[in-house]
Amino acid sequence: EAQVTQNPRYLITVTGKKLTVTCSQNMNHEYMSWYRQDPGLGLRQIYYSMNVEVTDKGDVPEGYKVSRKEKRNFPLILESPSPNQTSLYFCASSYRGGGYTFGSGTRLTVV
Amino acid sequence: EDQVTQSPEALRLQEGESSSLNCSYTVSGLRGLFWYRQDPGKGPEFLFTLYSAGEEKEKERLKATLTKKESFLHITAPKPEDSATYLCAVQPVSSNTGKLIFGQGTTLQVKP
């Protein structure tokens, strides 16, 4: 089944403890992207990647890092999480920037 | 500044009562406009891509149209299972093709 897989689905962590949210797609898509979704603010793009080793900032990149060493994987790294990064995170992939396929989401709480 | 505004924020319809959702956008140039459906607790599901003014796309009870300043998602004779949040997103010409700007969404409730 064609899909984008994120892990974990739920995560509670403490301020300052580094964490990684994994994202993998099995559709051989070139484009991958990370979003956060917050009430009243909608979906906002954090980072995106147009191919292996090619990444660019979205609208809210501060406090996040990404890497694209393989085509199928696009992990999101929070080096020092803070409470304002508590949010619902989505990874997505697409063929050449067309309609994106989204993962099921990761609900992150930073206390 | 590139911007996407959706209206209304929320819409309640009776089953069978047709209506339209609006997506207004302000971009220096439009590479593409996308419609998504999002159910509670799930990731958005891709519906349509529109590229140029005058273009229309249809899927079951949904029809998306595009002008130079806005897009409409027309829902004909909706059913309760059409209840969801509908999201509009634009891809500006001025940015890399990976960039996507979303509106806040319209939450549709269809009552039987």
Short mmCIF file of C-alpha atoms in Angstrom, two decimals:
data_model
loop_
_atom_site.label_atom_id
_atom_site.label_comp_id
_atom_site.label_asym_id
_atom_site.label_seq_id
_atom_site.Cartn_x
_atom_site.Cartn_y
_atom_site.Cartn_z
CA GLU A 1 0.00 0.00 0.00
CA ALA A 2 1.30 3.45 -0.96
CA GLN A 3 1.79 5.42 2.21
CA VAL A 4 3.73 7.87 4.32
CA THR A 5 4.65 6.44 7.71
CA GLN A 6 5.46 8.61 10.69
CA ASN A 7 6.70 7.49 14.06
CA PRO A 8 5.88 7.86 16.83
CA ARG A 9 2.16 8.73 16.71
CA TYR A 10 2.26 10.26 20.19
CA LEU A 11 5.21 11.63 22.12
CA ILE A 12 5.52 13.41 25.46
CA THR A 13 8.95 14.77 26.24
CA VAL A 14 10.67 17.30 28.48
CA THR A 15 12.14 20.65 27.53
CA GLY A 16 15.63 20.37 26.08
CA LYS A 17 15.69 16.63 25.41
CA LYS A 18 16.63 16.03 21.79
CA LEU A 19 14.14 14.02 19.76
CA THR A 20 13.65 12.74 16.23
CA VAL A 21 10.37 12.08 14.45
CA THR A 22 10.85 9.66 11.59
CA CYS A 23 9.10 9.79 8.22
CA SER A 24 9.29 7.24 5.45
CA GLN A 25 7.50 6.93 2.10
CA ASN A 26 7.26 3.95 -0.24
CA MET A 27 6.15 5.76 -3.42
CA ASN A 28 9.58 6.81 -4.71
CA HIS A 29 8.49 10.44 -4.40
CA GLU A 30 11.09 13.15 -4.93
CA TYR A 31 9.44 15.76 -2.73
CA MET A 32 8.96 15.49 1.03
CA SER A 33 7.80 18.04 3.56
CA TRP A 34 7.09 18.62 7.24
CA TYR A 35 4.17 20.63 8.60
CA ARG A 36 2.87 21.56 11.99
CA GLN A 37 -0.81 22.13 12.66
CA ASP A 38 -2.02 24.34 15.49
CA PRO A 39 -5.54 25.52 16.37
CA GLY A 40 -6.23 28.89 14.82
CA LEU A 41 -3.01 28.84 12.80
CA GLY A 42 -3.69 26.00 10.41
CA LEU A 43 -1.01 23.98 8.64
CA ARG A 44 2.37 25.66 8.40
CA GLN A 45 5.32 24.32 6.48
CA ILE A 46 8.49 23.73 8.48
CA TYR A 47 10.96 22.34 5.92
CA TYR A 48 10.74 20.67 2.56
CA SER A 49 13.03 18.66 0.36
CA MET A 50 12.99 18.39 -3.42
CA ASN A 51 15.44 15.50 -3.60
CA VAL A 52 18.23 13.74 -1.74
CA GLU A 53 20.53 16.28 -0.05
CA VAL A 54 18.28 19.18 -1.22
CA THR A 55 16.30 20.88 1.55
CA ASP A 56 14.82 24.34 2.06
CA LYS A 57 13.09 26.28 4.80
CA GLY A 58 9.35 26.66 4.97
CA ASP A 59 7.56 29.34 6.95
CA VAL A 60 8.42 28.18 10.49
CA PRO A 61 11.86 26.48 10.47
CA GLU A 62 13.21 27.87 13.75
CA GLY A 63 14.05 25.16 16.27
CA TYR A 64 13.91 22.33 13.73
CA LYS A 65 16.42 20.44 11.59
CA VAL A 66 15.93 17.98 8.77
CA SER A 67 18.09 15.74 6.64
CA ARG A 68 17.49 13.84 3.40
CA LYS A 69 20.20 11.25 3.02
CA GLU A 70 17.94 8.72 1.31
CA LYS A 71 15.00 9.31 -1.01
CA ARG A 72 12.49 7.47 1.17
CA ASN A 73 13.34 9.02 4.57
CA PHE A 74 12.98 12.57 5.86
CA PRO A 75 13.42 12.77 9.65
CA LEU A 76 12.50 15.86 11.67
CA ILE A 77 14.92 16.69 14.47
CA LEU A 78 14.23 18.90 17.46
CA GLU A 79 17.64 19.54 19.05
CA SER A 80 16.28 21.30 22.14
CA PRO A 81 12.49 21.12 22.24
CA SER A 82 10.53 23.85 23.96
CA PRO A 83 6.86 23.98 25.04
CA ASN A 84 5.97 26.20 22.05
CA GLN A 85 6.81 23.24 19.81
CA THR A 86 3.90 21.29 21.26
CA SER A 87 1.84 20.60 18.16
CA LEU A 88 0.48 18.07 15.69
CA TYR A 89 3.13 17.29 13.07
CA PHE A 90 2.58 15.89 9.58
CA CYS A 91 5.02 14.53 7.08
CA ALA A 92 4.04 14.45 3.41
CA SER A 93 5.48 13.40 0.08
CA SER A 94 4.66 14.08 -3.55
CA TYR A 95 5.83 13.47 -7.09
CA ARG A 96 7.48 16.68 -8.28
CA GLY A 97 5.54 18.99 -5.95
CA GLY A 98 2.06 17.97 -7.03
CA GLY A 99 -0.64 16.76 -4.67
CA TYR A 100 0.97 15.61 -1.44
CA THR A 101 0.23 12.34 0.38
CA PHE A 102 0.21 12.95 4.12
CA GLY A 103 1.11 10.71 7.01
CA SER A 104 -1.18 10.07 9.97
CA GLY A 105 0.48 12.65 12.17
CA THR A 106 2.61 12.82 15.32
CA ARG A 107 1.15 14.53 18.35
CA LEU A 108 4.04 16.03 20.32
CA THR A 109 3.78 17.46 23.81
CA VAL A 110 6.78 19.23 25.35
CA VAL A 111 6.52 19.84 29.09
CA GLU B 1 3.17 38.58 1.13
CA ASP B 2 1.66 35.37 -0.19
CA GLN B 3 -1.61 34.61 1.56
CA VAL B 4 -4.55 32.21 1.43
CA THR B 5 -7.93 32.96 3.02
CA GLN B 6 -10.79 30.49 3.22
CA SER B 7 -14.41 31.27 3.94
CA PRO B 8 -16.60 30.54 5.70
CA GLU B 9 -14.72 29.13 8.70
CA ALA B 10 -17.58 26.74 9.38
CA LEU B 11 -20.60 25.64 7.37
CA ARG B 12 -23.57 23.57 8.40
CA LEU B 13 -25.73 22.04 5.68
CA GLN B 14 -28.67 19.71 5.57
CA GLU B 15 -28.18 16.56 3.56
CA GLY B 16 -28.87 17.40 -0.08
CA GLU B 17 -28.36 21.15 0.37
CA SER B 18 -25.71 22.26 -2.15
CA SER B 19 -23.23 25.01 -1.36
CA SER B 20 -19.76 26.40 -2.13
CA LEU B 21 -16.57 26.96 -0.17
CA ASN B 22 -14.30 29.84 -1.08
CA CYS B 23 -10.50 30.10 -1.22
CA SER B 24 -9.07 33.54 -1.98
CA TYR B 25 -5.36 33.85 -2.62
CA THR B 26 -2.81 36.59 -2.98
CA VAL B 27 0.41 35.47 -4.65
CA SER B 28 2.83 37.07 -7.08
CA GLY B 29 2.16 34.20 -9.46
CA LEU B 30 0.35 30.90 -9.08
CA ARG B 31 2.10 27.64 -9.89
CA GLY B 32 -0.78 25.50 -8.59
CA LEU B 33 -3.75 25.45 -6.22
CA PHE B 34 -4.64 22.36 -4.23
CA TRP B 35 -7.72 21.18 -2.33
CA TYR B 36 -7.50 18.71 0.52
CA ARG B 37 -9.99 17.05 2.85
CA GLN B 38 -9.07 16.44 6.48
CA ASP B 39 -11.00 14.23 8.89
CA PRO B 40 -10.53 14.72 12.65
CA GLY B 41 -7.26 13.21 13.91
CA LYS B 42 -6.05 12.31 10.41
CA GLY B 43 -3.71 13.72 7.84
CA PRO B 44 -5.09 15.75 4.92
CA GLU B 45 -6.21 13.77 1.88
CA PHE B 46 -5.47 15.19 -1.56
CA LEU B 47 -8.52 16.02 -3.70
CA PHE B 48 -7.64 18.28 -6.64
CA THR B 49 -4.93 20.32 -8.32
CA LEU B 50 -5.79 23.36 -10.45
CA TYR B 51 -3.18 25.20 -12.50
CA SER B 52 -4.84 27.92 -14.56
CA ALA B 53 -7.88 30.21 -14.48
CA GLY B 54 -10.93 28.56 -15.97
CA GLU B 55 -9.84 25.06 -15.05
CA GLU B 56 -12.35 22.75 -13.36
CA LYS B 57 -11.99 19.34 -11.71
CA GLU B 58 -14.72 17.00 -10.45
CA LYS B 59 -14.88 14.05 -8.12
CA GLU B 60 -18.20 12.56 -7.07
CA ARG B 61 -20.16 15.39 -5.39
CA LEU B 62 -17.23 17.81 -5.42
CA LYS B 63 -16.26 20.26 -8.13
CA ALA B 64 -13.34 22.68 -7.89
CA THR B 65 -13.01 25.79 -10.04
CA LEU B 66 -10.29 28.42 -10.37
CA THR B 67 -10.18 32.12 -11.27
CA LYS B 68 -7.24 34.53 -11.13
CA LYS B 69 -8.02 35.48 -7.54
CA GLU B 70 -9.97 32.62 -5.98
CA SER B 71 -11.07 29.04 -6.12
CA PHE B 72 -14.39 27.50 -5.23
CA LEU B 73 -15.18 24.02 -4.01
CA HIS B 74 -18.78 23.28 -4.95
CA ILE B 75 -20.53 20.51 -3.06
CA THR B 76 -23.63 19.16 -4.77
CA ALA B 77 -26.26 17.29 -2.75
CA PRO B 78 -23.87 16.61 0.15
CA LYS B 79 -24.14 13.56 2.38
CA PRO B 80 -23.18 13.23 6.06
CA GLU B 81 -19.97 11.45 5.03
CA ASP B 82 -18.84 14.68 3.33
CA SER B 83 -18.46 16.23 6.78
CA ALA B 84 -14.80 17.21 7.20
CA THR B 85 -12.46 20.18 7.11
CA TYR B 86 -11.60 21.27 3.58
CA LEU B 87 -8.20 22.88 3.09
CA CYS B 88 -6.95 25.00 0.23
CA ALA B 89 -3.24 25.47 -0.50
CA VAL B 90 -1.26 27.43 -3.09
CA GLN B 91 2.16 26.97 -4.59
CA PRO B 92 3.63 30.37 -5.54
CA VAL B 93 5.72 30.81 -8.69
CA SER B 94 8.16 32.92 -6.67
CA SER B 95 9.26 29.97 -4.54
CA ASN B 96 10.68 26.54 -5.07
CA THR B 97 8.16 23.97 -6.21
CA GLY B 98 8.25 22.32 -2.80
CA LYS B 99 6.72 25.27 -0.98
CA LEU B 100 3.02 25.17 -0.09
CA ILE B 101 0.91 27.75 1.75
CA PHE B 102 -2.31 26.55 3.37
CA GLY B 103 -5.47 28.41 4.29
CA GLN B 104 -7.09 27.88 7.67
CA GLY B 105 -9.77 25.59 6.28
CA THR B 106 -13.55 25.38 6.21
CA THR B 107 -15.17 22.89 8.57
CA LEU B 108 -18.22 21.39 6.92
CA GLN B 109 -20.94 19.59 8.84
CA VAL B 110 -23.69 17.84 6.90
CA LYS B 111 -26.69 16.80 8.94
CA PRO B 112 -28.97 13.93 7.88
#
